[in-house]
Coordinates of C-alpha atoms and ligand atoms in Angstrom, one line a residue:
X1 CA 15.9 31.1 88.1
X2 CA 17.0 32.4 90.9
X3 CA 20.4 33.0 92.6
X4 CA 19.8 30.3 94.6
X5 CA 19.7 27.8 92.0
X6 CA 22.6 29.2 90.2
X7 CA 25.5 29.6 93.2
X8 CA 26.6 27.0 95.1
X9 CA 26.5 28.4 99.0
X10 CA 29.2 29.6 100.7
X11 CA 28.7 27.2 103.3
X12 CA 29.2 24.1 100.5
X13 CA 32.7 26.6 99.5
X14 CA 33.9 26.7 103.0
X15 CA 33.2 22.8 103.1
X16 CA 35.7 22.4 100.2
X17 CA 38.6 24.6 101.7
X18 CA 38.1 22.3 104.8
X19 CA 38.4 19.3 102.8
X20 CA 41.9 20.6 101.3
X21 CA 42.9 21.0 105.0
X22 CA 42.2 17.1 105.5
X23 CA 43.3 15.8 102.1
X24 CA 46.4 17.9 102.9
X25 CA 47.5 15.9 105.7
X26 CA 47.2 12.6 104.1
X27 CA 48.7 13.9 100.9
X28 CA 51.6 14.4 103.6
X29 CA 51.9 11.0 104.7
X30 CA 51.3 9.6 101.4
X31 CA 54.1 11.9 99.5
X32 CA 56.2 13.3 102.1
X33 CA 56.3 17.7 102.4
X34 CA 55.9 18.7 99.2
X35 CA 53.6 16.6 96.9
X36 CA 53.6 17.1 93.6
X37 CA 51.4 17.8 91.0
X38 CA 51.4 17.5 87.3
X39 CA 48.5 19.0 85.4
X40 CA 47.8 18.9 81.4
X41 CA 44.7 21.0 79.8
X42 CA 43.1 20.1 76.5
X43 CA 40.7 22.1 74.6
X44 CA 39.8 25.5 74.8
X45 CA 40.4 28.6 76.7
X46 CA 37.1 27.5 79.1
X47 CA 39.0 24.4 79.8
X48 CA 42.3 26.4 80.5
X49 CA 40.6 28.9 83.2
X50 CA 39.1 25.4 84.6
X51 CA 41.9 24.2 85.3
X52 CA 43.7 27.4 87.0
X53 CA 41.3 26.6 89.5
X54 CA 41.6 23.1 89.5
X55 CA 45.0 24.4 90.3
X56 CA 44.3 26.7 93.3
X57 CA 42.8 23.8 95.1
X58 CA 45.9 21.2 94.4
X59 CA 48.2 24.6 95.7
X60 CA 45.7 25.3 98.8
X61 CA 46.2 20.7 99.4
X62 CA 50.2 21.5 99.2
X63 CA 51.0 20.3 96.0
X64 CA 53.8 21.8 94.2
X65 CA 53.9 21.6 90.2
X66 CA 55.8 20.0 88.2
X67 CA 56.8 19.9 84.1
X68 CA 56.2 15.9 83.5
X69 CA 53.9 13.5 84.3
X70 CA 57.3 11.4 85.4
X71 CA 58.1 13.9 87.9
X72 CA 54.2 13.9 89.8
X73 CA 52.6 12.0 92.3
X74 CA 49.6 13.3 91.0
X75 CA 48.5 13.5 87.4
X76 CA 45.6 15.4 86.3
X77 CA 44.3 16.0 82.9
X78 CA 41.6 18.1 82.1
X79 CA 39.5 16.8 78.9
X80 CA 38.1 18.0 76.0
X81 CA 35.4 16.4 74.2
X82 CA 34.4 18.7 71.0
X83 CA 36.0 16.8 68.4
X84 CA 36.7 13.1 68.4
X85 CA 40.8 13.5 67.3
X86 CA 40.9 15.4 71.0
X87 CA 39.4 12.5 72.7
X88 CA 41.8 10.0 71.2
X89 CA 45.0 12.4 72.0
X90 CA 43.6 11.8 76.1
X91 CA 43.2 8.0 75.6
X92 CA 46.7 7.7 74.0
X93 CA 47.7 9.9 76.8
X94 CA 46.2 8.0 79.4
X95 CA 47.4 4.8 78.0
X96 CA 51.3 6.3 78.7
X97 CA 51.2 7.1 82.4
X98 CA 50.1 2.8 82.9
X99 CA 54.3 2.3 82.7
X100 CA 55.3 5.6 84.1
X101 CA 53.1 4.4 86.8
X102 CA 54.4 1.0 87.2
X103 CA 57.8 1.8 86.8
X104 CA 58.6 5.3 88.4
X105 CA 55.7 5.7 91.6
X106 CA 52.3 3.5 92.1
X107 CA 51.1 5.3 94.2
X108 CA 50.8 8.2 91.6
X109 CA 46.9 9.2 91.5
X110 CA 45.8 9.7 88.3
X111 CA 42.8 12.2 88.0
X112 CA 40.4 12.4 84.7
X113 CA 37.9 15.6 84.3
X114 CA 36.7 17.9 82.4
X115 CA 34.1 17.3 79.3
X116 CA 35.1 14.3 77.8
X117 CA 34.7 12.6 81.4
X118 CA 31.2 14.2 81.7
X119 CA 29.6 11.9 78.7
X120 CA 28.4 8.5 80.8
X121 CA 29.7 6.1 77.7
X122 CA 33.2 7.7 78.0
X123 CA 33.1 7.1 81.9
X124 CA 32.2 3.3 81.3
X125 CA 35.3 3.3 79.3
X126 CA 37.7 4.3 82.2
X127 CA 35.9 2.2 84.8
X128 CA 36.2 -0.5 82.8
X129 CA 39.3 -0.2 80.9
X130 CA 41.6 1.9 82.5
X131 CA 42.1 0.3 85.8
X132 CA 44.8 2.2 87.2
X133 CA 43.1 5.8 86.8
X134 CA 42.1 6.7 90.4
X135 CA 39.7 9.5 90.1
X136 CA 37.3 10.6 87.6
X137 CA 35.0 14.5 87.3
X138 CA 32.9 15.9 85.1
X139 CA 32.4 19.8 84.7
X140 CA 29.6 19.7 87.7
X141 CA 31.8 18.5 89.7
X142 CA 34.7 20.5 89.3
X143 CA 34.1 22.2 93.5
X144 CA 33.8 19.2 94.7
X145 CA 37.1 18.0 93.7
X146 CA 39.2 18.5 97.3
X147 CA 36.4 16.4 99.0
X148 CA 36.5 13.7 96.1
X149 CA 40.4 13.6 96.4
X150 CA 40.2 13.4 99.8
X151 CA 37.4 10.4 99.7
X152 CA 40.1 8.6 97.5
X153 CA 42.6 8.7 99.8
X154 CA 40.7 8.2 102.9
X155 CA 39.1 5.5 101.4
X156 CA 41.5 3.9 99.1
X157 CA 39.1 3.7 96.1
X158 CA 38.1 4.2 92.8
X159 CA 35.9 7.4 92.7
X160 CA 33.8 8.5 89.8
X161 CA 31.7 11.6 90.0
X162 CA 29.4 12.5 86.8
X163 CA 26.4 13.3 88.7
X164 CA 24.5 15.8 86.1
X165 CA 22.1 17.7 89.2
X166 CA 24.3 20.5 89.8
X167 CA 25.0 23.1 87.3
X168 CA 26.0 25.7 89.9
X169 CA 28.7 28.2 89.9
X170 CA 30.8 28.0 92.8
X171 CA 33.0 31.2 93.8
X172 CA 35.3 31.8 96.5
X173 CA 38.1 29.4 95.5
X174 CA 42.0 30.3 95.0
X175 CA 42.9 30.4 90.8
X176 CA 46.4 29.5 90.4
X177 CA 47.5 31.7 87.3
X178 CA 51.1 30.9 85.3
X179 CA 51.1 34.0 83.9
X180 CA 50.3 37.5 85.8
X181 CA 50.0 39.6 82.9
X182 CA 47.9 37.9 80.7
X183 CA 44.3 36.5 82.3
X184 CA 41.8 34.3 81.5
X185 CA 38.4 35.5 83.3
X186 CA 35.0 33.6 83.2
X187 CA 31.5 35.3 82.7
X188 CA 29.5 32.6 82.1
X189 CA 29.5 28.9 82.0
X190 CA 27.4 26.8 79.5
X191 CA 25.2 27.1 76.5
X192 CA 21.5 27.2 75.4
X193 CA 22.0 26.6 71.7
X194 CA 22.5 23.5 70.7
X195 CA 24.0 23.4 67.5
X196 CA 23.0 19.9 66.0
X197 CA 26.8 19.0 66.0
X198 CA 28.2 20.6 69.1
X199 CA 28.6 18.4 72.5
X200 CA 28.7 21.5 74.8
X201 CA 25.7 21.9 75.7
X202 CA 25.8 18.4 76.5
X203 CA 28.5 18.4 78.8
X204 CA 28.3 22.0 79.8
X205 CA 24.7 22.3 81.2
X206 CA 22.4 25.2 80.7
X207 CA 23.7 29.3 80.4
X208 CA 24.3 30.8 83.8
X209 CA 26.2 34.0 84.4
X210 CA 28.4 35.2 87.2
X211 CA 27.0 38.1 89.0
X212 CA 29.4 41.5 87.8
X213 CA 30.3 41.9 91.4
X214 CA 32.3 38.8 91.7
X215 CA 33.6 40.0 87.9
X216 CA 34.8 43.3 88.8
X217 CA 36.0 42.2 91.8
X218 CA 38.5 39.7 90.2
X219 CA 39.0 41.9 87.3
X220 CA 40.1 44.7 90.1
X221 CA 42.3 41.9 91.9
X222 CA 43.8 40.9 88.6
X223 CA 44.8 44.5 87.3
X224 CA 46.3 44.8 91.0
X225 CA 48.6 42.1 90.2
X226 CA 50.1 43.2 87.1
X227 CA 47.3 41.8 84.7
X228 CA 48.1 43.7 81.2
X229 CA 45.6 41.6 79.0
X230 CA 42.3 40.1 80.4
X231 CA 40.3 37.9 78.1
X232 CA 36.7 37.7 79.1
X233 CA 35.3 34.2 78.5
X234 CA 31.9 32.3 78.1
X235 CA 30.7 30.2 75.4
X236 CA 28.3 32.9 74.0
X237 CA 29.7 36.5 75.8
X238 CA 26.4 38.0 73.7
X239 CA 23.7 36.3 76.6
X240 CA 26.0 37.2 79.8
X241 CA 23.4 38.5 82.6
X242 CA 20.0 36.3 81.6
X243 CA 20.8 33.7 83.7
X244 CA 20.4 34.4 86.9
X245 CA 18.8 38.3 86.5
X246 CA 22.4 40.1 86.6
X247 CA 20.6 43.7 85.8
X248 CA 23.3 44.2 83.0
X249 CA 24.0 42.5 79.6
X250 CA 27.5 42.0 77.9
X251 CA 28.0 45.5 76.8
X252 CA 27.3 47.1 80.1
X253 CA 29.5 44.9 81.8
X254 CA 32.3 45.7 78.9
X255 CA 32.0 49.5 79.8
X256 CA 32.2 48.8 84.0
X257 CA 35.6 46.7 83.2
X258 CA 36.7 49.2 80.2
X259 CA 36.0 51.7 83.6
X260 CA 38.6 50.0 85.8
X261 CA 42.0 52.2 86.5
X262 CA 45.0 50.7 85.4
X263 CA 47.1 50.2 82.4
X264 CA 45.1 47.0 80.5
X265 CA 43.5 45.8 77.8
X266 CA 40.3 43.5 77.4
X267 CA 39.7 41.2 75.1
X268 CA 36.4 38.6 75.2
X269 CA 35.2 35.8 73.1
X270 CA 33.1 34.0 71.8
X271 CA 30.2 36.1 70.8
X272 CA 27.3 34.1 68.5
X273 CA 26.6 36.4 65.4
X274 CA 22.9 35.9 66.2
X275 CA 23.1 37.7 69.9
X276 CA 25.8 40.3 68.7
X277 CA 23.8 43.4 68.9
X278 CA 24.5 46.8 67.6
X279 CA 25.0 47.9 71.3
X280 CA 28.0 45.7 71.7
X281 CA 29.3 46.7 68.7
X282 CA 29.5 50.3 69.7
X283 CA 30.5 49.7 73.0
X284 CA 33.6 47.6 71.4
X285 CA 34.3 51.3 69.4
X286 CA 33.5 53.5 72.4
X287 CA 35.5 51.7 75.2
X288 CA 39.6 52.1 74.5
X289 CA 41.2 49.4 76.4
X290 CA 38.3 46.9 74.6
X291 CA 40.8 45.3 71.6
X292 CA 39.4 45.4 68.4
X293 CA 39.1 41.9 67.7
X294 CA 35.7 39.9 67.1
X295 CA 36.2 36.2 67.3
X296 CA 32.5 35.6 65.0
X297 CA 32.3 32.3 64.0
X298 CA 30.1 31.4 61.0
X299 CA 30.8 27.7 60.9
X300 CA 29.2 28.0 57.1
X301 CA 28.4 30.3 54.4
X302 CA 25.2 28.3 53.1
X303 CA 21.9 29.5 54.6
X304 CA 20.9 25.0 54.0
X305 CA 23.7 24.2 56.1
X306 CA 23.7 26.6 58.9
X307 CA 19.4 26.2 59.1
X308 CA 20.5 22.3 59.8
X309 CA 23.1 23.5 62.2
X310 CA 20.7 25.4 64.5
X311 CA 22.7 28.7 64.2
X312 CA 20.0 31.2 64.0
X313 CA 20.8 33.6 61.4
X314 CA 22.1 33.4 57.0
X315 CA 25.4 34.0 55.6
X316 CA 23.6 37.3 54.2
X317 CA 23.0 38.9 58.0
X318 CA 26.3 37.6 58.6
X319 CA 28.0 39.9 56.3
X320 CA 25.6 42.6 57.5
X321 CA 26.9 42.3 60.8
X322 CA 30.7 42.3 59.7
X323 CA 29.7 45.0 57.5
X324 CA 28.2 47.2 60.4
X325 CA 31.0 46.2 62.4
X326 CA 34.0 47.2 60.1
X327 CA 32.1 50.6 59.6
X328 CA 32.4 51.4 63.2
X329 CA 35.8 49.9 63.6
X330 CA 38.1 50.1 60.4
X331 CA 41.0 48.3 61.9
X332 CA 39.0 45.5 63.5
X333 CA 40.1 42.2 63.2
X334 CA 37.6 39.5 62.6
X335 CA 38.5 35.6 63.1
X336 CA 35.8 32.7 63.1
X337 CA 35.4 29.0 63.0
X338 CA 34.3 27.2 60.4
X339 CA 33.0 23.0 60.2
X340 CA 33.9 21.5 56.7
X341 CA 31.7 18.1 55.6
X342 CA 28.6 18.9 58.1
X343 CA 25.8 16.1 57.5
X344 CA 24.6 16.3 54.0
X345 CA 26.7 19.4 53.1
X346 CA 27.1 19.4 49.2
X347 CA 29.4 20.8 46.6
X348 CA 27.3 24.3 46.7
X349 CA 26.9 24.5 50.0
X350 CA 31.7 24.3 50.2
X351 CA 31.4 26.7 47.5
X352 CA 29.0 29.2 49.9
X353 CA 31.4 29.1 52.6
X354 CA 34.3 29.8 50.1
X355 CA 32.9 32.6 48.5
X356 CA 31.9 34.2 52.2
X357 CA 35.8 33.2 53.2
X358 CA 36.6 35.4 50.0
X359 CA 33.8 38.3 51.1
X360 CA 35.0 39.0 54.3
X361 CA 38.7 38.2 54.1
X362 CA 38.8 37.1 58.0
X363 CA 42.5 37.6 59.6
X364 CA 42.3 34.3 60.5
X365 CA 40.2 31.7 60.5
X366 CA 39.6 27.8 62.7
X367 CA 38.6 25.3 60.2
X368 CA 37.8 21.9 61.5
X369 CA 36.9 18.6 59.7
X370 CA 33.6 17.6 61.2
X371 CA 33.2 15.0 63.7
X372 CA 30.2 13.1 64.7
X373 CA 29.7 13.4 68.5
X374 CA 27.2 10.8 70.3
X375 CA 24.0 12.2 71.4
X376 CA 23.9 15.3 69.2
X377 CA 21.4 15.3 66.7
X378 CA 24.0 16.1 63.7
X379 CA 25.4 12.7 64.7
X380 CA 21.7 11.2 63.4
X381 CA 21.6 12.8 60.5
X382 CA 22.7 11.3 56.7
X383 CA 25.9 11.7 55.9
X384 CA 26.6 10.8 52.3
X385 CA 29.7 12.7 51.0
X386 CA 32.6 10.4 51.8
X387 CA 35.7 11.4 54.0
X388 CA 37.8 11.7 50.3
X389 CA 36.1 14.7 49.0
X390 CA 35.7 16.5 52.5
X391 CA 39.4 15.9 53.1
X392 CA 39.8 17.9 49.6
X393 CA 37.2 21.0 50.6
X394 CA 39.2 21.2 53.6
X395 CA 42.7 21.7 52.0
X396 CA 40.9 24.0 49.1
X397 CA 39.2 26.2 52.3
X398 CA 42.6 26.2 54.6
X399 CA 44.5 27.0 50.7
X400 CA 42.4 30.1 50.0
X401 CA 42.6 31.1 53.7
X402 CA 46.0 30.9 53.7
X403 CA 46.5 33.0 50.7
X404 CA 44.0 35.8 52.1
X405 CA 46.0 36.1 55.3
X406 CA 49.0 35.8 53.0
X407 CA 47.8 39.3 50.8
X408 CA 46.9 40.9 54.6
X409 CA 49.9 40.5 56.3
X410 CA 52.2 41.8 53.6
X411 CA 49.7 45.5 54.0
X412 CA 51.0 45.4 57.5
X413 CA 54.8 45.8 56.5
X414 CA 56.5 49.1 57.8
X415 CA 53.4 49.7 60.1
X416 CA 54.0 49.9 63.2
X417 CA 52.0 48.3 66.5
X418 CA 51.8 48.8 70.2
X419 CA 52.2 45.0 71.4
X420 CA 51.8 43.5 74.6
X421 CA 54.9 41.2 74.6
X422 CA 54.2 37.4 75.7
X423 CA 57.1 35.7 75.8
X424 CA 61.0 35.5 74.9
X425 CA 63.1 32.0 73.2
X426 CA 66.8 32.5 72.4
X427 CA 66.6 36.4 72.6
X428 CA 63.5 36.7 70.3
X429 CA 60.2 38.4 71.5
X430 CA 56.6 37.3 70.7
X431 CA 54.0 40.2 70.8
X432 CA 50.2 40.6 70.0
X433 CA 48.8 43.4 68.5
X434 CA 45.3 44.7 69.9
X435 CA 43.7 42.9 66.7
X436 CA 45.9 39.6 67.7
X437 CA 48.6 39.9 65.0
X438 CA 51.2 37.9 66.2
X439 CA 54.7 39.5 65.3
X440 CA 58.5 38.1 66.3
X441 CA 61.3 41.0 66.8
X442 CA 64.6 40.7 68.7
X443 CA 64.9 41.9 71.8
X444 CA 65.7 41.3 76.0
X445 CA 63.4 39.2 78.1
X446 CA 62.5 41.8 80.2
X447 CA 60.1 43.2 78.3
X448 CA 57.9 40.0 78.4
X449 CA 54.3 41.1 80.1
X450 CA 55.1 45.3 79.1
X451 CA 53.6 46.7 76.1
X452 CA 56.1 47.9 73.4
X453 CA 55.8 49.3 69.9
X454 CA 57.4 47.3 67.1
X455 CA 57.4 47.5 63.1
X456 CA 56.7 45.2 61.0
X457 CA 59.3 44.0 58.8
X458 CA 58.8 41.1 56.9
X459 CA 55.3 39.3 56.7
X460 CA 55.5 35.4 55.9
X461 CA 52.5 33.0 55.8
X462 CA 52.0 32.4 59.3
X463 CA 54.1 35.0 61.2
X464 CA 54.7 38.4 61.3
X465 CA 58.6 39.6 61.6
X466 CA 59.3 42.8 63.1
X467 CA 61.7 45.2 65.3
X468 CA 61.5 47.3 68.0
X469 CA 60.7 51.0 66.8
X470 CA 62.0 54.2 68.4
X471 CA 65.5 53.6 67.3
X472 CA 65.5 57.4 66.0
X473 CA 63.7 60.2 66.6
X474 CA 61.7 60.3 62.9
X475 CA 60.8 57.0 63.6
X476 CA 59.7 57.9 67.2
X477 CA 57.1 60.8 65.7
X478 CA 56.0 58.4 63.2
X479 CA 55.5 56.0 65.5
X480 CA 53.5 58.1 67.8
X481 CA 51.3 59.0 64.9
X482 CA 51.3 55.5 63.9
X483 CA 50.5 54.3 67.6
X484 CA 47.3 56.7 67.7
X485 CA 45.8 54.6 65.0
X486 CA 46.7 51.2 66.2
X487 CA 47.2 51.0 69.8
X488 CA 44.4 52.0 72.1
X489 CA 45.8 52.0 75.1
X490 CA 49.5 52.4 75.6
Ligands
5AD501 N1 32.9 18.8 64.7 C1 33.8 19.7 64.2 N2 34.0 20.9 64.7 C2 33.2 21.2 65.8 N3 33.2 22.4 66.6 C3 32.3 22.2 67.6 N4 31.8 20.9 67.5 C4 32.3 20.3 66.4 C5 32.2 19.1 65.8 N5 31.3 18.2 66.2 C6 34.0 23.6 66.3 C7 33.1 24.7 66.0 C8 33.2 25.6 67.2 C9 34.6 25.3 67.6 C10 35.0 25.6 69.0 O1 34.7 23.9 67.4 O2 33.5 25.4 64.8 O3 33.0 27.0 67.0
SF4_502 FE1 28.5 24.7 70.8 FE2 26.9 26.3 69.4 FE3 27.0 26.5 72.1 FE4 29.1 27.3 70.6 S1 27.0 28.3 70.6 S2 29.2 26.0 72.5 S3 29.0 25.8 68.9 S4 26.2 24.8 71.0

């Protein structure tokens, strides 16, 4: 495939930005000045980024934002569709603007997009149920959303866009960030795997890659604007650059970004164990501002269950990999995913997973009940083992997790981190370490978005309690020494 195939043309771009121009003015009429905007994400980091450019477009049309769906004359939320409990949250969701609607402003435009929007049944169900939702986008669509807004208001319709043709990257919009100094930036978009369960590649389309031009470039930009963490993101960061021909995979690009001046710190995810390569691996050592955290998810630790899940590789290459991986780094930190009650999982299969939980002792782990999701082939296949007993695996696995992180977090007491602080309630600071500890400590809000060095104190089951260190000069030398081991890039 060819660039061609993969980028929407500038032309189409500077089409859009003219169609934010016309929308503006009858967003003016419609709203007065300033209209405004309320916009709710659900799902996963992806869907976050998508919407920070859903964003730049509503800002370049005028809109101002807003905290509550009450306050906005325009209501967007962007869907999620990998689990069935998200997709009730947006319908229950949806089902509360109908009276804010009626009662507060009608003619507030409510807009539906994102994955959920992009299956055709879920669509139906808007069209047909949810008569007072005014727009509706899938992911394709996601560029053409000024001249769709725009259509609806010219037009005064109904419009509903899930056209599946175009999987094409489109670059050259504004991104409306909430936070400068921590960044979400996209490599790639899609997936080739198909995991029998999984609804992304469904609703995602096929792998395709921004070229490392347009990466750096924003990378560059972002770093300029006070950008202290940037989190690379793609559904499988291991095939960056296949898709079109970049002429670099995920580890070269790593070192061109680790390259970039400036004081920052990248972070990526997710990588598929069965594309991470040893080259990535020793780039993630090599490069100092790369954090050493590997988000490695394994989904299942029997070799039956993961065959029937598509994944490509056994729980025994698995811990090879985390193995080789804890050689080179000794203070990586390694989280993953895992799906409790696939299709005709059994008793041994649980116990697999649990004794690969107990192997590599992961700093913290997703665990999610599975859910059928229409038109994957995991949602055909015979599921015997009744909700009851998965329900129980589930609380033994989140127990014995629990406990592990438990036993880690208490090794981390009277150590001492460089964190990047990330935010400030009632004159307590939250910070991450490099291998995304999270740890509380007093302190003023102006050290939000700086990187600072704190102690642990006190480690409880979920959170890490700490204080600021350099209160005296032993502790300062310790500290230092301290800080050479655990934070790469003060
Ligand atoms: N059911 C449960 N969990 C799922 N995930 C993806 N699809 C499903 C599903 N149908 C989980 C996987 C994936 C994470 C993002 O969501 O663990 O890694
Ligand atoms: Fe879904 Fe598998 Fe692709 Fe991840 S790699 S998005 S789990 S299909």
């Amino acid at each position: 495939m060819n660039t061609k195939d993969v980028f929407v043309s500038a032309q189409a771009v500077t089409q859009q930005r003219e169609y934010c121009r016309l929308a503006s003015e009858l967003l003016i009429r419609r709203f007065g000045d300033t209209p405004r905007a309320f916009v709710h994400t659900y799902g996963c980091q992806g869907n976050v980024s998508d919407s920070e450019r859903i964003k730049g477009m509503l800002h370049e049309m005028g809109f101002v934002f807003c905290d509550k769906p009450e306050d906005a004359d325009l209501v967007l939320f962007n869907t999620c569709a990998v689990r069935e409990h998200a997709e009730t949250r947006v319908l229950g969701n949806v089902g509360a603007l109908k009276p804010i609607k009626e009662a507060k402003n009608h003619h507030m435009i409510i807009v539906l997009c994102g994955c959920m929007m992009q299956q055709a049944h879920i669509a139906e169900k808007i069209r047909r149920s949810y008569s007072y939702v005014n727009l509706v986008f899938g992911t394709f669509a996601i560029y053409r959303f000024p001249e769709l807004l725009y259509r609806h208001l010219r037009e005064n319709k109904r419009i509903f866009d899930i056209k599946e043709e175009d999987e094409k990257i489109a670059e050259g919009f504004p991104v409306w960030r909430d936070r400068s100094f921590k960044a979400w930036l996209p490599i790639m978009y899609g997936c080739n795997n198909f995991c029998t369960y999984c609804i992304v590649p469904h609703v995602r389309g096929r792998e395709r890659s921004r070229l490392p031009e347009q990466i750096l470039a924003e990378a560059k930009e972002l770093i300029a604007n006070g950008a202290k963490e940037i989190t690379l993101l793609g559904q499988n960061v291991n095939s960056y650059g296949k898709t079109p021909d970049c002429g670099m995979n995920f580890a070269q690009l790593l070192r061109k970004i680790n390259a970039l001046d400036g004081d920052f710190l990248i972070r990526f995810m997710t990588s598929h164990p069965k594309d991470c390569s040893d080259e990535l691996l020793q780039t993630m050592a090599d490069c100092e501002k790369v954090e050493h955290h590997l988000h490695l998810p394994v989904q299942s630790g029997s070799d039956r269950v993961l065959r029937e899940m598509n994944r490509g590789y056994t729980a025994q290459e698995y811990l090879c990999l985390i193995e080789k991986a804890y050689r080179l780094m000794p203070d990586l930190a390694v989280t993953s995913d895992i799906i409790v009650g696939f299709p005709g999982e059994r008793e041994e299969d649980f116990q697999k997973t649990l004794d690969l939980v107990h192997e590599v002792r992961f700093s913290s782990l997703f665990t999610f009940l599975y859910s059928p999701r229409q038109g994957t082939r995991a949602a055909a296949m015979s599921d015997p083992i009744g909700a009851k007993t998965k329900s129980e695996w589930f609380r033994k696995l989140c127990g014995d997790q629990e406990q592990i992180a438990a036993m880690r977090s208490k090794n981390l007491v009277d150590k001492s981190f460089c964190v990047l602080v990330e935010e400030e309630n009632e004159g307590m600071l939250t910070g991450r370490t490099s291998e995304n500890f999270c740890i509380t400590f007093p302190g003023k809000k102006n050290l939000v978005g700086s990187f600072t060095n704190v102690i642990v104190t006190d480690a409880g089951n979920w959170t890490l309690s700490g204080r600021l260190a350099m209160e005296s000069k032993n502790e300062r030398l310790e500290t230092e020494n301290e800080h050479e081991r655990y934070c790469k890039n003060p």
